[in-house]
Amino acid sequence: SQQGEEDPQALSIQEGENATMNCSYKTSINNLQWYRQNSGRGLVHLILIRSNEREKHSGRLRVTLDTSKKSSSLLITASRAADTASYFCATDTGSGDKLTFGTGTRLAVRP
Amino acid sequence: NAGVTQTPKFQVLKTGQSMTLQCAQDMNHEYMSWYRQDPGMGLRLIHYSVGAGITDQGEVPNGYNVSRSTTEDFPLRLLSAAPSQTSVYFCASSSRPGSNTEAFFGQGTRLTVV
């Protein structure tokens, strides 16, 4: 079974609105990452948050991490049509060598 | 900047045929991985490697073989293709293991087994 699960599975918002997606994971982690995937393309790294960090910002992205609840959230502010993509969280498991991904949130931003 | 290069981009196989999906990276990364992506399943780890000569199984290794003879290349072999292996395959590389640093992905190979 997969380490991470995102919710919602799909999200549709209007341009200019904020988009929030959540990730829950099962075991202790070293770090948590978020990736973006445009339709039919490879994944692109967005942001990494370490297990001793609670919040991190990068441009219009804000990531939070709550290790007590084993959950993370990704907030995209002032969304644009170009933000339309799937978003995945990723963590490591076991010995820490393997990077495993959640099931993803499909975000659609309407112009 | 080539990054991670996967070939071919598209492939159709008949059941029982074999093939090798190629992956090459030019960033001198030690860590490389293969994932498959199916609708509603996200990315699932097939095999990974922490350096030349060292490989290990991921979540869904059955039906796939890998080897890592050089730092640059990490080919994925399907010995006897099955329709259940119809998927999009992604190769990734990183300079550190697990979640310690960002992973770089290829553009994917879309495989159909008929």
PDB file of C-alpha atoms in Angstrom:
ATOM      1  CA  SER A   1       0.000   0.000   0.000  1.00  0.00           C
ATOM      2  CA  GLN A   2       1.137   3.555  -0.605  1.00  0.00           C
ATOM      3  CA  GLN A   3       2.654   5.728   2.067  1.00  0.00           C
ATOM      4  CA  GLY A   4       0.751   8.869   1.221  1.00  0.00           C
ATOM      5  CA  GLU A   5      -2.799   9.722   0.326  1.00  0.00           C
ATOM      6  CA  GLU A   6      -3.962  13.094  -0.867  1.00  0.00           C
ATOM      7  CA  ASP A   7      -7.374  14.584  -0.550  1.00  0.00           C
ATOM      8  CA  PRO A   8      -9.405  15.728  -2.213  1.00  0.00           C
ATOM      9  CA  GLN A   9      -8.861  13.505  -5.230  1.00  0.00           C
ATOM     10  CA  ALA A  10     -10.053  16.332  -7.460  1.00  0.00           C
ATOM     11  CA  LEU A  11     -10.525  20.053  -6.943  1.00  0.00           C
ATOM     12  CA  SER A  12     -12.004  22.666  -9.264  1.00  0.00           C
ATOM     13  CA  ILE A  13     -11.672  26.368  -8.465  1.00  0.00           C
ATOM     14  CA  GLN A  14     -11.914  29.741 -10.151  1.00  0.00           C
ATOM     15  CA  GLU A  15      -8.808  31.652 -11.162  1.00  0.00           C
ATOM     16  CA  GLY A  16      -7.706  33.899  -8.314  1.00  0.00           C
ATOM     17  CA  GLU A  17      -9.011  31.602  -5.577  1.00  0.00           C
ATOM     18  CA  ASN A  18      -6.785  29.642  -3.225  1.00  0.00           C
ATOM     19  CA  ALA A  19      -6.373  25.879  -3.550  1.00  0.00           C
ATOM     20  CA  THR A  20      -5.663  23.639  -0.585  1.00  0.00           C
ATOM     21  CA  MET A  21      -4.797  19.983  -0.819  1.00  0.00           C
ATOM     22  CA  ASN A  22      -3.882  17.606   1.957  1.00  0.00           C
ATOM     23  CA  CYS A  23      -1.601  14.620   2.333  1.00  0.00           C
ATOM     24  CA  SER A  24      -1.696  11.983   5.043  1.00  0.00           C
ATOM     25  CA  TYR A  25       1.035   9.422   5.514  1.00  0.00           C
ATOM     26  CA  LYS A  26       1.441   6.302   7.585  1.00  0.00           C
ATOM     27  CA  THR A  27       4.938   6.036   9.064  1.00  0.00           C
ATOM     28  CA  SER A  28       7.555   8.391  10.467  1.00  0.00           C
ATOM     29  CA  ILE A  29       9.338  10.420   7.834  1.00  0.00           C
ATOM     30  CA  ASN A  30      12.569  12.308   7.354  1.00  0.00           C
ATOM     31  CA  ASN A  31      11.139  14.882   4.991  1.00  0.00           C
ATOM     32  CA  LEU A  32       8.073  15.443   2.854  1.00  0.00           C
ATOM     33  CA  GLN A  33       8.037  16.766  -0.675  1.00  0.00           C
ATOM     34  CA  TRP A  34       5.389  18.044  -3.055  1.00  0.00           C
ATOM     35  CA  TYR A  35       5.501  17.536  -6.815  1.00  0.00           C
ATOM     36  CA  ARG A  36       3.451  18.782  -9.710  1.00  0.00           C
ATOM     37  CA  GLN A  37       2.584  16.884 -12.882  1.00  0.00           C
ATOM     38  CA  ASN A  38       1.153  18.502 -15.962  1.00  0.00           C
ATOM     39  CA  SER A  39      -0.952  16.207 -18.116  1.00  0.00           C
ATOM     40  CA  GLY A  40       1.179  13.588 -19.831  1.00  0.00           C
ATOM     41  CA  ARG A  41       4.454  14.949 -18.485  1.00  0.00           C
ATOM     42  CA  GLY A  42       7.005  14.006 -15.846  1.00  0.00           C
ATOM     43  CA  LEU A  43       6.842  15.219 -12.266  1.00  0.00           C
ATOM     44  CA  VAL A  44       8.458  18.469 -11.221  1.00  0.00           C
ATOM     45  CA  HIS A  45       9.626  19.139  -7.679  1.00  0.00           C
ATOM     46  CA  LEU A  46       7.904  22.044  -5.919  1.00  0.00           C
ATOM     47  CA  ILE A  47       9.034  22.140  -2.311  1.00  0.00           C
ATOM     48  CA  LEU A  48      10.654  20.055   0.436  1.00  0.00           C
ATOM     49  CA  ILE A  49       9.820  20.385   4.118  1.00  0.00           C
ATOM     50  CA  ARG A  50      11.900  18.677   6.769  1.00  0.00           C
ATOM     51  CA  SER A  51      10.380  16.774   9.667  1.00  0.00           C
ATOM     52  CA  ASN A  52      11.519  19.442  12.155  1.00  0.00           C
ATOM     53  CA  GLU A  53       9.851  22.239  10.179  1.00  0.00           C
ATOM     54  CA  ARG A  54       6.208  23.203  10.573  1.00  0.00           C
ATOM     55  CA  GLU A  55       5.736  25.596   7.667  1.00  0.00           C
ATOM     56  CA  LYS A  56       7.555  26.578   4.515  1.00  0.00           C
ATOM     57  CA  HIS A  57       6.883  29.105   1.758  1.00  0.00           C
ATOM     58  CA  SER A  58       7.971  29.315  -1.853  1.00  0.00           C
ATOM     59  CA  GLY A  59       6.401  32.021  -3.981  1.00  0.00           C
ATOM     60  CA  ARG A  60       2.633  31.347  -4.019  1.00  0.00           C
ATOM     61  CA  LEU A  61       3.096  27.988  -2.304  1.00  0.00           C
ATOM     62  CA  ARG A  62       2.714  27.382   1.411  1.00  0.00           C
ATOM     63  CA  VAL A  63       3.327  23.952   2.888  1.00  0.00           C
ATOM     64  CA  THR A  64       2.576  22.883   6.433  1.00  0.00           C
ATOM     65  CA  LEU A  65       3.627  19.709   8.191  1.00  0.00           C
ATOM     66  CA  ASP A  66       2.104  18.213  11.325  1.00  0.00           C
ATOM     67  CA  THR A  67       4.132  15.152  12.286  1.00  0.00           C
ATOM     68  CA  SER A  68       1.858  14.380  15.252  1.00  0.00           C
ATOM     69  CA  LYS A  69      -1.054  13.950  12.852  1.00  0.00           C
ATOM     70  CA  LYS A  70       1.122  12.550  10.059  1.00  0.00           C
ATOM     71  CA  SER A  71      -0.274  15.084   7.638  1.00  0.00           C
ATOM     72  CA  SER A  72       0.778  17.917   5.357  1.00  0.00           C
ATOM     73  CA  SER A  73      -1.067  20.514   3.357  1.00  0.00           C
ATOM     74  CA  LEU A  74      -0.176  22.446   0.215  1.00  0.00           C
ATOM     75  CA  LEU A  75      -1.777  25.841  -0.301  1.00  0.00           C
ATOM     76  CA  ILE A  76      -1.565  27.578  -3.667  1.00  0.00           C
ATOM     77  CA  THR A  77      -2.605  31.207  -3.360  1.00  0.00           C
ATOM     78  CA  ALA A  78      -4.097  33.367  -6.111  1.00  0.00           C
ATOM     79  CA  SER A  79      -4.361  30.409  -8.462  1.00  0.00           C
ATOM     80  CA  ARG A  80      -3.871  30.728 -12.212  1.00  0.00           C
ATOM     81  CA  ALA A  81      -5.113  28.606 -15.107  1.00  0.00           C
ATOM     82  CA  ALA A  82      -1.506  27.471 -15.544  1.00  0.00           C
ATOM     83  CA  ASP A  83      -1.675  25.831 -12.084  1.00  0.00           C
ATOM     84  CA  THR A  84      -3.995  23.206 -13.550  1.00  0.00           C
ATOM     85  CA  ALA A  85      -2.146  19.948 -12.904  1.00  0.00           C
ATOM     86  CA  SER A  86      -1.955  16.965 -10.557  1.00  0.00           C
ATOM     87  CA  TYR A  87      -0.159  17.431  -7.254  1.00  0.00           C
ATOM     88  CA  PHE A  88       1.548  14.648  -5.317  1.00  0.00           C
ATOM     89  CA  CYS A  89       3.131  14.393  -1.927  1.00  0.00           C
ATOM     90  CA  ALA A  90       6.155  12.133  -1.507  1.00  0.00           C
ATOM     91  CA  THR A  91       7.938  10.754   1.530  1.00  0.00           C
ATOM     92  CA  ASP A  92      10.514   8.120   2.302  1.00  0.00           C
ATOM     93  CA  THR A  93       9.834   4.849   4.061  1.00  0.00           C
ATOM     94  CA  GLY A  94      11.726   2.083   5.777  1.00  0.00           C
ATOM     95  CA  SER A  95      15.481   2.599   5.563  1.00  0.00           C
ATOM     96  CA  GLY A  96      14.921   5.962   3.909  1.00  0.00           C
ATOM     97  CA  ASP A  97      16.251   4.941   0.519  1.00  0.00           C
ATOM     98  CA  LYS A  98      12.892   4.806  -1.210  1.00  0.00           C
ATOM     99  CA  LEU A  99      10.803   7.814  -2.233  1.00  0.00           C
ATOM    100  CA  THR A 100       7.135   6.884  -2.366  1.00  0.00           C
ATOM    101  CA  PHE A 101       4.244   8.943  -3.653  1.00  0.00           C
ATOM    102  CA  GLY A 102       0.659   9.525  -2.731  1.00  0.00           C
ATOM    103  CA  THR A 103      -2.280   9.094  -5.045  1.00  0.00           C
ATOM    104  CA  GLY A 104      -2.447  12.747  -6.057  1.00  0.00           C
ATOM    105  CA  THR A 105      -4.928  15.626  -6.249  1.00  0.00           C
ATOM    106  CA  ARG A 106      -6.121  16.786  -9.671  1.00  0.00           C
ATOM    107  CA  LEU A 107      -6.497  20.552  -9.646  1.00  0.00           C
ATOM    108  CA  ALA A 108      -8.460  22.376 -12.329  1.00  0.00           C
ATOM    109  CA  VAL A 109      -8.337  26.174 -12.329  1.00  0.00           C
ATOM    110  CA  ARG A 110     -11.085  27.751 -14.430  1.00  0.00           C
ATOM    111  CA  PRO A 111     -10.214  31.014 -16.224  1.00  0.00           C
TER     112      PRO A 111
ATOM    113  CA  ASN B   1      20.641  20.375 -19.887  1.00  0.00           C
ATOM    114  CA  ALA B   2      19.425  16.855 -20.689  1.00  0.00           C
ATOM    115  CA  GLY B   3      18.605  15.787 -17.098  1.00  0.00           C
ATOM    116  CA  VAL B   4      16.817  12.410 -17.166  1.00  0.00           C
ATOM    117  CA  THR B   5      16.178  10.945 -20.589  1.00  0.00           C
ATOM    118  CA  GLN B   6      13.799   8.069 -21.202  1.00  0.00           C
ATOM    119  CA  THR B   7      13.407   6.138 -24.424  1.00  0.00           C
ATOM    120  CA  PRO B   8      11.181   5.238 -26.111  1.00  0.00           C
ATOM    121  CA  LYS B   9       8.328   7.686 -25.426  1.00  0.00           C
ATOM    122  CA  PHE B  10       5.684   5.275 -26.711  1.00  0.00           C
ATOM    123  CA  GLN B  11       5.693   1.508 -27.201  1.00  0.00           C
ATOM    124  CA  VAL B  12       3.138  -1.151 -28.102  1.00  0.00           C
ATOM    125  CA  LEU B  13       4.010  -4.744 -27.254  1.00  0.00           C
ATOM    126  CA  LYS B  14       2.274  -8.020 -27.771  1.00  0.00           C
ATOM    127  CA  THR B  15       1.704 -10.253 -24.776  1.00  0.00           C
ATOM    128  CA  GLY B  16       4.801 -12.333 -24.135  1.00  0.00           C
ATOM    129  CA  GLN B  17       7.243 -10.023 -25.871  1.00  0.00           C
ATOM    130  CA  SER B  18      10.216  -8.608 -24.041  1.00  0.00           C
ATOM    131  CA  MET B  19      11.657  -5.134 -24.127  1.00  0.00           C
ATOM    132  CA  THR B  20      13.921  -2.745 -22.279  1.00  0.00           C
ATOM    133  CA  LEU B  21      12.961   0.757 -21.249  1.00  0.00           C
ATOM    134  CA  GLN B  22      16.010   2.968 -21.232  1.00  0.00           C
ATOM    135  CA  CYS B  23      16.817   5.647 -18.665  1.00  0.00           C
ATOM    136  CA  ALA B  24      19.906   7.824 -18.616  1.00  0.00           C
ATOM    137  CA  GLN B  25      20.858  10.796 -16.450  1.00  0.00           C
ATOM    138  CA  ASP B  26      23.735  13.219 -16.862  1.00  0.00           C
ATOM    139  CA  MET B  27      23.753  14.743 -13.364  1.00  0.00           C
ATOM    140  CA  ASN B  28      26.063  12.138 -11.781  1.00  0.00           C
ATOM    141  CA  HIS B  29      23.290  11.110  -9.393  1.00  0.00           C
ATOM    142  CA  GLU B  30      23.808   7.986  -7.317  1.00  0.00           C
ATOM    143  CA  TYR B  31      20.122   7.268  -6.757  1.00  0.00           C
ATOM    144  CA  MET B  32      17.788   6.169  -9.529  1.00  0.00           C
ATOM    145  CA  SER B  33      14.289   4.722  -9.480  1.00  0.00           C
ATOM    146  CA  TRP B  34      11.586   3.358 -11.738  1.00  0.00           C
ATOM    147  CA  TYR B  35       7.897   4.050 -11.144  1.00  0.00           C
ATOM    148  CA  ARG B  36       4.735   3.091 -12.912  1.00  0.00           C
ATOM    149  CA  GLN B  37       1.694   5.332 -12.987  1.00  0.00           C
ATOM    150  CA  ASP B  38      -1.805   3.959 -13.423  1.00  0.00           C
ATOM    151  CA  PRO B  39      -5.065   5.919 -13.257  1.00  0.00           C
ATOM    152  CA  GLY B  40      -6.141   6.491  -9.668  1.00  0.00           C
ATOM    153  CA  MET B  41      -3.044   4.767  -8.278  1.00  0.00           C
ATOM    154  CA  GLY B  42      -0.504   7.557  -8.255  1.00  0.00           C
ATOM    155  CA  LEU B  43       3.107   6.482  -8.751  1.00  0.00           C
ATOM    156  CA  ARG B  44       4.217   3.101  -7.488  1.00  0.00           C
ATOM    157  CA  LEU B  45       7.874   2.222  -7.033  1.00  0.00           C
ATOM    158  CA  ILE B  46       9.063  -0.749  -9.104  1.00  0.00           C
ATOM    159  CA  HIS B  47      12.822  -0.922  -8.470  1.00  0.00           C
ATOM    160  CA  TYR B  48      15.464   1.474  -7.267  1.00  0.00           C
ATOM    161  CA  SER B  49      19.237   1.733  -7.099  1.00  0.00           C
ATOM    162  CA  VAL B  50      21.492   3.496  -4.584  1.00  0.00           C
ATOM    163  CA  GLY B  51      24.561   3.262  -6.798  1.00  0.00           C
ATOM    164  CA  ALA B  52      26.251   1.336  -9.578  1.00  0.00           C
ATOM    165  CA  GLY B  53      25.973  -2.400  -8.972  1.00  0.00           C
ATOM    166  CA  ILE B  54      23.280  -2.052  -6.283  1.00  0.00           C
ATOM    167  CA  THR B  55      19.569  -2.488  -6.911  1.00  0.00           C
ATOM    168  CA  ASP B  56      16.576  -3.303  -4.745  1.00  0.00           C
ATOM    169  CA  GLN B  57      12.874  -3.963  -5.080  1.00  0.00           C
ATOM    170  CA  GLY B  58      10.149  -1.441  -4.596  1.00  0.00           C
ATOM    171  CA  GLU B  59       6.429  -1.911  -4.095  1.00  0.00           C
ATOM    172  CA  VAL B  60       5.569  -3.659  -7.390  1.00  0.00           C
ATOM    173  CA  PRO B  61       8.701  -5.471  -8.689  1.00  0.00           C
ATOM    174  CA  ASN B  62       7.136  -8.611 -10.156  1.00  0.00           C
ATOM    175  CA  GLY B  63       7.608  -8.951 -13.910  1.00  0.00           C
ATOM    176  CA  TYR B  64      10.445  -6.427 -14.043  1.00  0.00           C
ATOM    177  CA  ASN B  65      14.234  -6.701 -13.892  1.00  0.00           C
ATOM    178  CA  VAL B  66      16.820  -3.973 -13.492  1.00  0.00           C
ATOM    179  CA  SER B  67      20.573  -3.639 -13.447  1.00  0.00           C
ATOM    180  CA  ARG B  68      22.910  -0.723 -12.797  1.00  0.00           C
ATOM    181  CA  SER B  69      26.265  -1.204 -14.431  1.00  0.00           C
ATOM    182  CA  THR B  70      27.046   2.516 -14.663  1.00  0.00           C
ATOM    183  CA  THR B  71      26.086   5.602 -12.686  1.00  0.00           C
ATOM    184  CA  GLU B  72      24.375   7.094 -15.739  1.00  0.00           C
ATOM    185  CA  ASP B  73      22.091   4.274 -16.888  1.00  0.00           C
ATOM    186  CA  PHE B  74      19.293   2.339 -15.229  1.00  0.00           C
ATOM    187  CA  PRO B  75      17.384   0.172 -17.736  1.00  0.00           C
ATOM    188  CA  LEU B  76      14.112  -1.559 -16.885  1.00  0.00           C
ATOM    189  CA  ARG B  77      13.460  -4.924 -18.522  1.00  0.00           C
ATOM    190  CA  LEU B  78      10.127  -6.576 -19.107  1.00  0.00           C
ATOM    191  CA  LEU B  79      10.909 -10.230 -19.723  1.00  0.00           C
ATOM    192  CA  SER B  80       7.436 -11.381 -20.835  1.00  0.00           C
ATOM    193  CA  ALA B  81       5.001  -8.508 -21.190  1.00  0.00           C
ATOM    194  CA  ALA B  82       1.469  -8.869 -19.833  1.00  0.00           C
ATOM    195  CA  PRO B  83      -1.574  -6.613 -20.345  1.00  0.00           C
ATOM    196  CA  SER B  84      -1.375  -5.724 -16.628  1.00  0.00           C
ATOM    197  CA  GLN B  85       1.907  -3.969 -17.405  1.00  0.00           C
ATOM    198  CA  THR B  86       0.136  -1.416 -19.597  1.00  0.00           C
ATOM    199  CA  SER B  87       1.065   1.809 -17.861  1.00  0.00           C
ATOM    200  CA  VAL B  88       3.144   4.958 -17.998  1.00  0.00           C
ATOM    201  CA  TYR B  89       6.661   4.400 -16.701  1.00  0.00           C
ATOM    202  CA  PHE B  90       8.796   7.101 -15.134  1.00  0.00           C
ATOM    203  CA  CYS B  91      12.461   7.066 -14.289  1.00  0.00           C
ATOM    204  CA  ALA B  92      13.824   9.403 -11.626  1.00  0.00           C
ATOM    205  CA  SER B  93      17.217  10.296 -10.219  1.00  0.00           C
ATOM    206  CA  SER B  94      18.482  12.217  -7.201  1.00  0.00           C
ATOM    207  CA  SER B  95      21.766  13.064  -5.520  1.00  0.00           C
ATOM    208  CA  ARG B  96      20.644  11.788  -2.124  1.00  0.00           C
ATOM    209  CA  PRO B  97      18.387   8.903  -1.079  1.00  0.00           C
ATOM    210  CA  GLY B  98      14.734   8.943  -0.234  1.00  0.00           C
ATOM    211  CA  SER B  99      13.149  12.305   0.493  1.00  0.00           C
ATOM    212  CA  ASN B 100      16.393  14.137   1.387  1.00  0.00           C
ATOM    213  CA  THR B 101      16.555  16.076  -1.838  1.00  0.00           C
ATOM    214  CA  GLU B 102      14.484  16.629  -4.933  1.00  0.00           C
ATOM    215  CA  ALA B 103      14.108  13.914  -7.525  1.00  0.00           C
ATOM    216  CA  PHE B 104      14.334  14.659 -11.232  1.00  0.00           C
ATOM    217  CA  PHE B 105      11.982  12.812 -13.540  1.00  0.00           C
ATOM    218  CA  GLY B 106      12.080  11.800 -17.163  1.00  0.00           C
ATOM    219  CA  GLN B 107       9.166  12.512 -19.460  1.00  0.00           C
ATOM    220  CA  GLY B 108       7.845   8.977 -19.251  1.00  0.00           C
ATOM    221  CA  THR B 109       7.330   5.957 -21.486  1.00  0.00           C
ATOM    222  CA  ARG B 110       3.747   5.094 -22.351  1.00  0.00           C
ATOM    223  CA  LEU B 111       3.564   1.312 -22.762  1.00  0.00           C
ATOM    224  CA  THR B 112       0.602  -0.602 -24.104  1.00  0.00           C
ATOM    225  CA  VAL B 113       0.563  -4.407 -23.996  1.00  0.00           C
ATOM    226  CA  VAL B 114      -2.030  -6.023 -26.249  1.00  0.00           C
TER     227      VAL B 114
END
